[in-house]
Coordinates of C-alpha atoms in Angstrom, one line a residue:
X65 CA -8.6 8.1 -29.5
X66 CA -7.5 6.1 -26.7
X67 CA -10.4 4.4 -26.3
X68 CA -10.6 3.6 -29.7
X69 CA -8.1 1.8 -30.4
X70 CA -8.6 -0.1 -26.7
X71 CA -11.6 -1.4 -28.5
X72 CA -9.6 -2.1 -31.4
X73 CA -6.9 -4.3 -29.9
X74 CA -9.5 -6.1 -28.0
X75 CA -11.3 -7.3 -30.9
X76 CA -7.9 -8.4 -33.0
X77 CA -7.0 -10.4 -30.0
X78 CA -10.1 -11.8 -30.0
X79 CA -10.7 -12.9 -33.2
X80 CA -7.3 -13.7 -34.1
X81 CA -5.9 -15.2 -31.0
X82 CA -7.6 -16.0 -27.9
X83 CA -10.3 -17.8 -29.9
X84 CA -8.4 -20.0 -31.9
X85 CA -7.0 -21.3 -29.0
X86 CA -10.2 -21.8 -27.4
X87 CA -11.3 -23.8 -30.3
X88 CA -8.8 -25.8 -30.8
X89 CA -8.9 -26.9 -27.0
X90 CA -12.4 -27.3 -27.7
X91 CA -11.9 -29.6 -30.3
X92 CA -9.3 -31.6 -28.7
X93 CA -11.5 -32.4 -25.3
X94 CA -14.2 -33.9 -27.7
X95 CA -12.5 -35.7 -30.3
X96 CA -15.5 -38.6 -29.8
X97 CA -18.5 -36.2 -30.8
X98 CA -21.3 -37.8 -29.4
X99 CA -24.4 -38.0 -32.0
X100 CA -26.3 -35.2 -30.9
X101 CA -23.4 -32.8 -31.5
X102 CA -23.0 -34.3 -34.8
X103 CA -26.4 -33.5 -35.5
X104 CA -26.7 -30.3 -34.8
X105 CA -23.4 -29.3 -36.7
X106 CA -25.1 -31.2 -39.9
X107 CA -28.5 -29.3 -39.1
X108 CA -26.6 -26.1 -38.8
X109 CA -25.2 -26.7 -42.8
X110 CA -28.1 -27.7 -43.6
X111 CA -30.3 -25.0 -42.4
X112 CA -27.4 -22.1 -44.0
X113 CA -28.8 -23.1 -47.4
X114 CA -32.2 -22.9 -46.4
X115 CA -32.9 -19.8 -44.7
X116 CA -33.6 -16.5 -45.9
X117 CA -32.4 -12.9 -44.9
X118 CA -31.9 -8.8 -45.0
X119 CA -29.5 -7.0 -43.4
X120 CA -27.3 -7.2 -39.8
X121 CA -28.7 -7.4 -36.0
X122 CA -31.4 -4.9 -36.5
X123 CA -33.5 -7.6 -37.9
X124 CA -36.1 -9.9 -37.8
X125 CA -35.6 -13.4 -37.6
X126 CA -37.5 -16.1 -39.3
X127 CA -37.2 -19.5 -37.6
X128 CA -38.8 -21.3 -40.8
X129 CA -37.5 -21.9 -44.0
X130 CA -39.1 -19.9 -47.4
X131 CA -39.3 -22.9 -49.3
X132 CA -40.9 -21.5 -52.2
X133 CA -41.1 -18.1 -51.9
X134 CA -40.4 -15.1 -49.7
X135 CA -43.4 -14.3 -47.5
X136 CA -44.8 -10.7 -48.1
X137 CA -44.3 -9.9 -44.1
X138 CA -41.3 -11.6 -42.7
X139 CA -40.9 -9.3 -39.7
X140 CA -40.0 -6.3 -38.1
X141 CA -36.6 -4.4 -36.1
X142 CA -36.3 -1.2 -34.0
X143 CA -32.8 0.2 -34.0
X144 CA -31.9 3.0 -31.5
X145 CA -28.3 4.7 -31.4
X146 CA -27.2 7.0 -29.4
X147 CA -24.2 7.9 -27.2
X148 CA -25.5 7.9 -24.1
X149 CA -25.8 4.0 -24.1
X150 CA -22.4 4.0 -23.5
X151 CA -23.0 5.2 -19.7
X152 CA -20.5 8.4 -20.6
X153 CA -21.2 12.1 -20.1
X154 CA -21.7 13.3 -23.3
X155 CA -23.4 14.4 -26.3
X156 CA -21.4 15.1 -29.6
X157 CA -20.6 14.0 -33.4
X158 CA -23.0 11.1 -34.2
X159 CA -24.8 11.5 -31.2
X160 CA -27.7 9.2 -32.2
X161 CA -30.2 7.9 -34.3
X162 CA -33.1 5.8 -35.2
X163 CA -34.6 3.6 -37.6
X164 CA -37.5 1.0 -38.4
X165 CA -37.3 -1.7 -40.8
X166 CA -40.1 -3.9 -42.6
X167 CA -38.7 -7.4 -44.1
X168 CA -40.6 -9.2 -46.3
X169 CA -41.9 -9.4 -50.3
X170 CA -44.2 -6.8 -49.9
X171 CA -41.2 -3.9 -48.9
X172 CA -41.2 -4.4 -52.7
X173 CA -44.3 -2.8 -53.0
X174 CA -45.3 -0.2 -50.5
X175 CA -46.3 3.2 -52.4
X176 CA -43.3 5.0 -51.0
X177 CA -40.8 1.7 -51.9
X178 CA -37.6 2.8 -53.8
X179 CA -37.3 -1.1 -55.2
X180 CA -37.4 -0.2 -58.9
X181 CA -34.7 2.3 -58.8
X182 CA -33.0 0.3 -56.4
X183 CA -32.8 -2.9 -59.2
X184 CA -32.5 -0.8 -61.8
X185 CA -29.4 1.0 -60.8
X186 CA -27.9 -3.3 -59.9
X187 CA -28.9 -4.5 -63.0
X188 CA -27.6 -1.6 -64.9
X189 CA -24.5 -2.0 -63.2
X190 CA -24.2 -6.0 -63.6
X191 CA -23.3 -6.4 -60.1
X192 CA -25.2 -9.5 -59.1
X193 CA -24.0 -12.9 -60.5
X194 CA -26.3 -15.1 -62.8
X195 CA -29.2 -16.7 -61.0
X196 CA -29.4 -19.9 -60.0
X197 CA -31.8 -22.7 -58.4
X198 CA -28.9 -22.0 -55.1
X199 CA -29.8 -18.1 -55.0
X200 CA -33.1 -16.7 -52.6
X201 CA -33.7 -13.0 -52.7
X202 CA -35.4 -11.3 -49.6
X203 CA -36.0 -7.7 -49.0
X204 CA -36.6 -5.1 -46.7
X205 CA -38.0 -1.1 -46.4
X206 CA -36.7 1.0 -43.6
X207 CA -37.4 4.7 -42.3
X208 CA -35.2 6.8 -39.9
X209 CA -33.2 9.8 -39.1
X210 CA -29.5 10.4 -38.2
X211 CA -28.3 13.6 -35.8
X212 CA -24.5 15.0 -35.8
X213 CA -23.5 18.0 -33.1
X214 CA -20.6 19.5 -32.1
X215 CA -18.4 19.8 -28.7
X216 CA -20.6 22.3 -27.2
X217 CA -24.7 21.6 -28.2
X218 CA -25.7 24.9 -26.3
X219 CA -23.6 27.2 -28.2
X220 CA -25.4 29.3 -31.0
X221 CA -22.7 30.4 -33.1
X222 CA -21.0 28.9 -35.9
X223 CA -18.2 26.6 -34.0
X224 CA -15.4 26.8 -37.0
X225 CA -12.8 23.4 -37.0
X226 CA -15.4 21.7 -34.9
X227 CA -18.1 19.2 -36.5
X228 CA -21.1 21.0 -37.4
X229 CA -24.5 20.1 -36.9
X230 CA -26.0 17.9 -39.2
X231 CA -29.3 15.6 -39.8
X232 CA -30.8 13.1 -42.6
X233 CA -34.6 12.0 -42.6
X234 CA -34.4 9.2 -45.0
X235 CA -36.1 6.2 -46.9
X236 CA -34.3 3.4 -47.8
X237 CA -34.9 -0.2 -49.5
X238 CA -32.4 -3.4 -49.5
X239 CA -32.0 -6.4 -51.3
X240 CA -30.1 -9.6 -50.2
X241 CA -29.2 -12.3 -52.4
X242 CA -27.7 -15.1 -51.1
X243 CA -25.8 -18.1 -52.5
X244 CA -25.8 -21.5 -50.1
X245 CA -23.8 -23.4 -51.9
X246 CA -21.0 -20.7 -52.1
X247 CA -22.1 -19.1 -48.5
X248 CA -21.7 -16.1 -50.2
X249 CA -24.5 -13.2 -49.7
X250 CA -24.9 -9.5 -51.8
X251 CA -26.8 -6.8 -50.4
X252 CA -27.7 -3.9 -52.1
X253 CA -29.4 -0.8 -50.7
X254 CA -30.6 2.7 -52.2
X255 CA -31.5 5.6 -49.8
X256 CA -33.1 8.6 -50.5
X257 CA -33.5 11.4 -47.7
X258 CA -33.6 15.1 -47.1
X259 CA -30.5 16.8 -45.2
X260 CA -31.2 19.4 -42.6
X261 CA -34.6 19.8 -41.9
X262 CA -35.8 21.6 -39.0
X263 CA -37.8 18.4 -37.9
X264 CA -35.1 16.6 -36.5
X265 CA -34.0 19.4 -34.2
X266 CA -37.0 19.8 -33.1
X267 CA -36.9 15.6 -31.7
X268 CA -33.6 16.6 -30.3
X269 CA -35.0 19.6 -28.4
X270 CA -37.6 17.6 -27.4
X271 CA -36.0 14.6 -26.1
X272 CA -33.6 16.9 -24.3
X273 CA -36.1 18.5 -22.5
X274 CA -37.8 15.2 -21.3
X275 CA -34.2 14.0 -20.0
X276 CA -33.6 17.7 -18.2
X277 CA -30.1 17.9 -20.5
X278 CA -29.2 20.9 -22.1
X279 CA -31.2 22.6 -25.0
X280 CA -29.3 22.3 -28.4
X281 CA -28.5 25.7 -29.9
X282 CA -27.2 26.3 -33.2
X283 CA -28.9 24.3 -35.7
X284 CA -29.5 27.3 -37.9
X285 CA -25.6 26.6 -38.3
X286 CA -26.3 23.1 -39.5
X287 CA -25.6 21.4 -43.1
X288 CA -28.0 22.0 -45.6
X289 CA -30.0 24.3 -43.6
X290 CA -33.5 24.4 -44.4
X291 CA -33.3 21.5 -46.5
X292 CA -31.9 19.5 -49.4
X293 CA -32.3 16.5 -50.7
X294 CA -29.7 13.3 -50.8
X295 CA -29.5 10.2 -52.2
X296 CA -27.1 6.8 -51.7
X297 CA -26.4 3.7 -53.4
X298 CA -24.5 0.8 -51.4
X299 CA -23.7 -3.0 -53.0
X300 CA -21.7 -5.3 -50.9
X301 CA -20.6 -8.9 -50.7
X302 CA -20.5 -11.1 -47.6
X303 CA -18.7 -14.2 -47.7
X304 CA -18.3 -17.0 -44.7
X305 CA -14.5 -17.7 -44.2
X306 CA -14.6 -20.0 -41.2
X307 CA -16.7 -21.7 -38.9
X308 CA -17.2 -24.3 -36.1
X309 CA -20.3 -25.7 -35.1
X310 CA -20.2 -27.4 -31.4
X311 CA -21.4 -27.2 -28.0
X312 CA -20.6 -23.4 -28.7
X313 CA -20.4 -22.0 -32.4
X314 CA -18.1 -19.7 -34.0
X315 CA -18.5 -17.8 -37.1
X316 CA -16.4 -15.4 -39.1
X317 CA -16.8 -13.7 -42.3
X318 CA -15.7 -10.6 -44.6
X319 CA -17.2 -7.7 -46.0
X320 CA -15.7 -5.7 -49.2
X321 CA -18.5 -3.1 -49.7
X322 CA -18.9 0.5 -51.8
X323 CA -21.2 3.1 -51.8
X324 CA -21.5 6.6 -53.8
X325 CA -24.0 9.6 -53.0
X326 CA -23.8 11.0 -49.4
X327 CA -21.2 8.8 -48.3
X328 CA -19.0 7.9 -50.9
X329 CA -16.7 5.1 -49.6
X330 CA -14.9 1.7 -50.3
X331 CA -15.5 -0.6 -47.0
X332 CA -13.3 -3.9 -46.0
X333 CA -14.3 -5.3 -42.8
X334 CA -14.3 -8.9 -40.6
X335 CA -17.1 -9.6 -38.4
X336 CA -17.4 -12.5 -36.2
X337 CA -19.9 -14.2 -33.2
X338 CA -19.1 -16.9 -31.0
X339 CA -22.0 -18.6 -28.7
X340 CA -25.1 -20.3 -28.6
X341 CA -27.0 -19.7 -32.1
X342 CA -28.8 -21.7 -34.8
X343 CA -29.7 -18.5 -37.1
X344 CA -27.7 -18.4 -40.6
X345 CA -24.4 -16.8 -40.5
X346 CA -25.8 -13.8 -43.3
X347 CA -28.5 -12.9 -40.7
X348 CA -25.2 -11.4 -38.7
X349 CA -23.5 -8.7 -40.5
X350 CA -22.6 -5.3 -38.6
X351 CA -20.3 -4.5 -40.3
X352 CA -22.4 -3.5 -43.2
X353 CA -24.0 -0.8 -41.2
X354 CA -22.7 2.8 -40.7
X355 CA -24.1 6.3 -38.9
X356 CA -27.1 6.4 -41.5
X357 CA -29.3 3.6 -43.2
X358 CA -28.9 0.2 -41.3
X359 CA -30.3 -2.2 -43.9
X360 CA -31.3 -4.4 -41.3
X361 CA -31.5 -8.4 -42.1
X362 CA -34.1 -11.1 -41.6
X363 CA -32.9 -14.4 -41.1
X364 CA -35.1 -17.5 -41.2
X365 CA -34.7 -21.3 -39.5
X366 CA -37.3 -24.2 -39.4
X367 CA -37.9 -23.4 -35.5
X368 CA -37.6 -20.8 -33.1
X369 CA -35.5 -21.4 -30.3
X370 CA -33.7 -19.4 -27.6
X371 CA -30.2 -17.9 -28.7
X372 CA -27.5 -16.1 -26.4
X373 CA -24.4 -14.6 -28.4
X374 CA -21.2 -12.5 -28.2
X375 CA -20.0 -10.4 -31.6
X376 CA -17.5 -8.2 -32.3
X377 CA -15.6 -7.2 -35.5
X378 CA -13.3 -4.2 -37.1
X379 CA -13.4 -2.2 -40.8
X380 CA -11.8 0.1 -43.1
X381 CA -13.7 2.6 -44.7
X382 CA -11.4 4.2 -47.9
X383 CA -13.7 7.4 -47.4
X384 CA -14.1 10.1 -50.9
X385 CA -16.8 12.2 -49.6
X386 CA -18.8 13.0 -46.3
X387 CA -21.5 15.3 -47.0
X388 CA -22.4 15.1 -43.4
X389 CA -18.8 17.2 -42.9
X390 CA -18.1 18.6 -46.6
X391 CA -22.2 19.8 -47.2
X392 CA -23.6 18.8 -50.4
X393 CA -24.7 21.2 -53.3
X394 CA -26.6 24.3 -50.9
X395 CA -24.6 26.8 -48.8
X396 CA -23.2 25.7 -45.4
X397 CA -21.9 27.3 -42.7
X398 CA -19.5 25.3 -41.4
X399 CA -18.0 22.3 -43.5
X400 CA -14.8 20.8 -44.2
X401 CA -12.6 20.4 -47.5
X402 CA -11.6 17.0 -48.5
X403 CA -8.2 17.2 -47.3
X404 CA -8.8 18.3 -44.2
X405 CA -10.5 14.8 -43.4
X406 CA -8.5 11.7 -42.8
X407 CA -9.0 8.9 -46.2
X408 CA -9.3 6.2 -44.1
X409 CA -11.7 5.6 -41.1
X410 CA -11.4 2.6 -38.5
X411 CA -14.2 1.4 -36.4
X412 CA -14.4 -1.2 -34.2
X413 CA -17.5 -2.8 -32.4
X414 CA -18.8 -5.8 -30.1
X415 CA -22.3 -6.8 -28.9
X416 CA -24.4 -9.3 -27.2
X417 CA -27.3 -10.7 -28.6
X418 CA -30.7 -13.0 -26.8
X419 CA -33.5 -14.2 -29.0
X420 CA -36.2 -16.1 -26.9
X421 CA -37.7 -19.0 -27.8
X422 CA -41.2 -17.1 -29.5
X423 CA -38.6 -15.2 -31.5
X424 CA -38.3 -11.5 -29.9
X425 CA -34.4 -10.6 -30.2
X426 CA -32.9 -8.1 -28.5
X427 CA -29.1 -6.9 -29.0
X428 CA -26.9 -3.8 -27.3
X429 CA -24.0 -3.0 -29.0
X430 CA -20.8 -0.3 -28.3
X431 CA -18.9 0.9 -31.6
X432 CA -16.3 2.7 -31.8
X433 CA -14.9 5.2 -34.8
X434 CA -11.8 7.0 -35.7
X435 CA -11.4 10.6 -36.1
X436 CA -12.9 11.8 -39.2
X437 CA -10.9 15.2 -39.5
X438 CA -7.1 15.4 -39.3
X439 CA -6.5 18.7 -36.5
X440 CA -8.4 20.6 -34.6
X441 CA -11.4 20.6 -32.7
X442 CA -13.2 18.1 -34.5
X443 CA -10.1 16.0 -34.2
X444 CA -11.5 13.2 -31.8
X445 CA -13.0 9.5 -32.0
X446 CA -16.5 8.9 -31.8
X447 CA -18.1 6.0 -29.8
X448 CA -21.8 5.1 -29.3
X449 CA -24.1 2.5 -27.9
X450 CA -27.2 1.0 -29.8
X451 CA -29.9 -1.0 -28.8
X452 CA -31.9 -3.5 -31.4
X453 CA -35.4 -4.9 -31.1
X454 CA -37.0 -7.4 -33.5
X455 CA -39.5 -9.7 -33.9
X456 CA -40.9 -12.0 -37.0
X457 CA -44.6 -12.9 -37.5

């Protein structure tokens, strides 16, 4: 918990002192802007209506503009999780994951693409706004899994009041919409998967083995043994509150976010990056990612060109349901009841990004959670490291 909130006070500070002040002096030591600075401010504006997207760090960036429409392969991201990246000793809760992502017109298409019930579920909601010539609409496929444990991996027996183990193989598609002339972006993402399969133990074991760490015991314990499947539905609004373009740029926007199905939630959240970038401020978003799908974003400028970035940011997630603690419809051994769990969840996270100039990006990020469950052994906060490759064609 301690370390939580550590990470938590650093960020507010941050965001919502230390870098306003650095700004300001910022602003104050150039108050005769020479041309080229000027330029590239006005470039920067420019380039925020132009460029397209799909989801947070874990994507590919395009370094042209779609002018006319979205290309069918826009790129690619790799996005590995796991707690050991945060060069501590242990292995427990959301102890890791991994996911692929595919950006472009044709994730529309694939045979396996859940697009159709993905727009069909927005429109029949009325969620997006009515289109106009300001709007571009971009879109993405990813695959991946997700793997919970408790305290003790190498125990067989059913750990009662700790977190039980837990896994999601899953197939997910996004939408992003985005608005220049408001600077407002909506992303929309439906997820279908299958809850405790024996396959993902099976990595584990395996990836355990290669490392010489313990061998997980007790998945016959774990939610939704045998199998079961899941489904999720997530729309969300981005909007840009603030920026400054400069020698060094700053950005900072908002999140309000829901989601129903295996994670039932409400999300509020600020995110914000401060360095040397020239990529649209939707193509940054982590705070739209959680412990499953990562809906990972594409974002596109006229040129590629080297980046170097720092990020960090903080939500709120008003939490319903967890079936990765409560189970879902088949028998578990080991779950919680709704008011055993806490109703709202904190997390905190920061980052560092590099693109290079041929447009391979590379992030690490730590994050940091509150605990989930009120007492007990489960009662703890979570953190985890992730790394992000991507690259556009």
């Amino acid at each position: 918990m301690n370390t939580f909130f550590g990470l938590l006070r650093w960020a507010i500070t941050a965001v919502f002192f230390w870098l306003p002040l650095w700004l300001n002096a910022e602003q104050s030591a150039t108050t005769e802007p020479s041309h080229s600075t000027s330029t590239n401010a006005a470039t920067l504006r420019s380039n925020r209506a132009g460029a397209g997207s799909i989801q947070d760090e874990r994507s590919p960036l395009r370094q042209w503009q779609w002018l006319n429409q979205e290309p069918d392969d826009a790129g690619w991201a790799l996005y590995i999780d796991n707690d050991l990246f945060t060069l501590r000793h242990r292995d427990q809760d959301y102890t890791g994951g991994l996911s692929i992502t595919l950006a472009g017109a044709r994730a529309k298409h694939y045979a396996l693409s859940l697009e159709r019930p993905r727009a069909a579920i927005t429109r029949g909601l009325g969620l997006l706004p009515e289109q106009t010539a300001a709007h571009s609409y971009h879109h993405g496929i990813e695959a991946g899994f997700t793997v919970f444990t408790p305290k003790y991996i190498d125990d067989p027996s059913q750990q009662s009041g700790d977190r039980p183990f837990a896994s999601l193989l899953y197939l997910a598609n996004t939408q992003e919409v985005i608005d220049s002339h408001r600077d407002t972006a909506w992303v929309s993402t439906f997820t279908v998967g299958v809850l405790g399969l024996d396959a993902v133990h099976k990595i584990q074991t395996e990836l355990h083995a290669a490392l010489g760490s313990d061998r997980p015991q007790g998945w016959d314990n774990q939610i939704s043994d045998g199998g079961e499947l899941t489904a999720k539905y997530s729309f969300g609004k981005q909007q840009l509150l603030t920026y400054h373009y400069g020698q060094t740029n700053f950005e900072l926007s908002s999140t309000s976010q829901f989601s129903v199905g295996y994670l039932t939630e409400a999300t509020f959240g600020l995110s914000g990056r401060i360095g040397n970038f020239r990529t649209p401020w939707y193509s940054f978003r982590p705070q739209f990612n959680d412990y499953s799908e990562k809906s990972t974003s594409l974002a596109g400028l006229t040129q590629p060109q080297t980046e170097f970035y720092f990020w960090g940011g903080l939500a709120a997630h008003l939490r319903g349901y967890n079936a990765f603690l409560q189970g879902q419809g088949r028998s578990s051994k080991v779950t919680f009841s709704q008011r055993q769990l806490e109703p709202i969840v904190w997390d905190a996270w920061m980052g560092v990004t590099h693109q290079s100039a041929s447009g391979w990006r590379m992030s690490y990020l730590l994050r940091a959670q509150s605990s989930e469950v009120r007492s007990g052994p489960a009662n703890r906060s979570v953190i985890w490291g992730g790394i992000i490759l991507s690259s556009h064609y």
